[in-house]
PDB file of C-alpha atoms in Angstrom:
ATOM      1  CA  MET K  28      -0.280  -0.003   0.310  1.00 48.00           C
ATOM      2  CA  LEU K  29       1.198   3.640  -0.817  1.00 51.00           C
ATOM      3  CA  SER K  30       1.598   6.122   1.957  1.00 56.00           C
ATOM      4  CA  ARG K  31      -0.142   8.229   2.256  1.00 57.00           C
ATOM      5  CA  GLY K  32       2.547  11.347   1.461  1.00 56.00           C
ATOM      6  CA  LEU K  33       3.894   9.815  -1.336  1.00 51.00           C
ATOM      7  CA  ILE K  34       0.098   9.437  -3.081  1.00 55.00           C
ATOM      8  CA  GLN K  35      -0.287  13.139  -2.379  1.00 56.00           C
ATOM      9  CA  GLU K  36       2.882  13.607  -4.002  1.00 58.00           C
ATOM     10  CA  GLN K  37       2.165  11.799  -7.431  1.00 54.00           C
ATOM     11  CA  CYS K  38      -1.282  13.908  -7.174  1.00 55.00           C
ATOM     12  CA  THR K  39       0.236  17.017  -7.188  1.00 61.00           C
ATOM     13  CA  LEU K  40       3.167  16.225  -9.776  1.00 58.00           C
ATOM     14  CA  VAL K  41      -0.019  15.338 -11.773  1.00 61.00           C
ATOM     15  CA  THR K  42      -2.008  18.119 -11.582  1.00 64.00           C
ATOM     16  CA  TYR K  43       1.085  20.227 -12.234  1.00 68.00           C
ATOM     17  CA  GLY K  44       1.374  18.322 -15.186  1.00 68.00           C
ATOM     18  CA  LEU K  45      -2.397  18.428 -16.580  1.00 66.00           C
ATOM     19  CA  LEU K  46      -3.194  21.978 -15.815  1.00 66.00           C
ATOM     20  CA  HIS K  47      -0.026  22.982 -17.607  1.00 67.00           C
ATOM     21  CA  PHE K  48      -0.810  20.830 -20.697  1.00 68.00           C
ATOM     22  CA  LEU K  49      -4.532  22.071 -20.100  1.00 64.00           C
ATOM     23  CA  PHE K  50      -3.315  25.541 -20.417  1.00 64.00           C
ATOM     24  CA  THR K  51      -0.636  25.298 -23.014  1.00 60.00           C
ATOM     25  CA  SER K  52      -2.739  23.197 -25.408  1.00 61.00           C
ATOM     26  CA  SER K  53      -5.838  26.329 -25.059  1.00 57.00           C
ATOM     27  CA  LEU K  54      -3.945  28.514 -25.414  1.00 55.00           C
ATOM     28  CA  PRO K  55      -3.783  30.534 -29.013  1.00 58.00           C
ATOM     29  CA  GLN K  56       0.252  30.635 -30.270  1.00 57.00           C
ATOM     30  CA  HIS K  57       0.364  34.229 -29.909  1.00 54.00           C
ATOM     31  CA  ALA K  58      -1.412  34.376 -26.481  1.00 50.00           C
ATOM     32  CA  ALA K  59      -0.345  36.640 -23.521  1.00 53.00           C
ATOM     33  CA  LEU K  60      -0.045  34.891 -20.271  1.00 58.00           C
ATOM     34  CA  SER K  61      -3.019  36.062 -18.813  1.00 61.00           C
ATOM     35  CA  LEU K  62      -3.498  33.507 -15.671  1.00 63.00           C
ATOM     36  CA  SER K  63      -3.047  34.571 -12.149  1.00 74.00           C
ATOM     37  CA  VAL K  64      -1.326  33.473  -9.444  1.00 76.00           C
ATOM     38  CA  THR K  65      -4.727  33.478  -7.378  1.00 78.00           C
ATOM     39  CA  ARG K  66      -6.518  31.514 -10.421  1.00 78.00           C
ATOM     40  CA  PHE K  67      -3.646  28.996 -11.182  1.00 80.00           C
ATOM     41  CA  LYS K  68      -3.673  27.775  -7.124  1.00 82.00           C
ATOM     42  CA  LEU K  69      -7.692  27.610  -7.348  1.00 82.00           C
ATOM     43  CA  VAL K  70      -7.399  25.255 -10.636  1.00 82.00           C
ATOM     44  CA  VAL K  71      -3.946  23.812  -9.176  1.00 84.00           C
ATOM     45  CA  ALA K  72      -6.414  23.590  -5.624  1.00 85.00           C
ATOM     46  CA  SER K  73      -9.842  21.958  -7.474  1.00 85.00           C
ATOM     47  CA  LEU K  74      -7.420  19.805  -9.815  1.00 85.00           C
ATOM     48  CA  ASN K  75      -5.733  18.497  -6.045  1.00 84.00           C
ATOM     49  CA  THR K  76      -8.859  17.570  -4.660  1.00 85.00           C
ATOM     50  CA  PHE K  77     -10.183  15.856  -7.358  1.00 85.00           C
ATOM     51  CA  LEU K  78      -7.566  13.734  -8.061  1.00 84.00           C
ATOM     52  CA  VAL K  79      -7.105  12.997  -4.599  1.00 84.00           C
ATOM     53  CA  TYR K  80     -10.914  11.759  -4.235  1.00 84.00           C
ATOM     54  CA  SER K  81     -10.124  10.038  -6.993  1.00 84.00           C
ATOM     55  CA  ILE K  82      -7.598   8.059  -5.941  1.00 84.00           C
ATOM     56  CA  VAL K  83      -9.076   7.133  -2.773  1.00 83.00           C
ATOM     57  CA  LEU K  84     -11.838   5.860  -4.152  1.00 83.00           C
ATOM     58  CA  LEU K  85     -10.056   3.340  -6.537  1.00 82.00           C
ATOM     59  CA  SER K  86      -7.962   2.752  -3.589  1.00 82.00           C
ATOM     60  CA  VAL K  87     -11.434   1.889  -1.527  1.00 81.00           C
ATOM     61  CA  LEU K  88     -12.818  -0.152  -4.783  1.00 80.00           C
ATOM     62  CA  LEU K  89      -9.719  -1.801  -4.971  1.00 80.00           C
ATOM     63  CA  HIS K  90      -9.256  -2.862  -1.734  1.00 79.00           C
ATOM     64  CA  ASN K  91     -12.787  -4.227  -1.178  1.00 78.00           C
ATOM     65  CA  CYS K  92     -13.247  -6.714  -4.983  1.00 74.00           C
ATOM     66  CA  CYS K  93      -9.807  -8.350  -3.384  1.00 62.00           C
TER      67      CYS K  93
END
């Protein structure tokens, strides 16, 4: 079983990677960077929360089935 710290670290890395991909792929090549730091943190926190709950749910489901 993975430790909580390791899961949280992996979630954070995945969150930043996903956010970077979604943000850069949605911008036109010539667009200026207009995302504020506060909004960026809000998006990261939301994605992180979603990923943590998804992993917890998946681990509970796997634990119950095996």
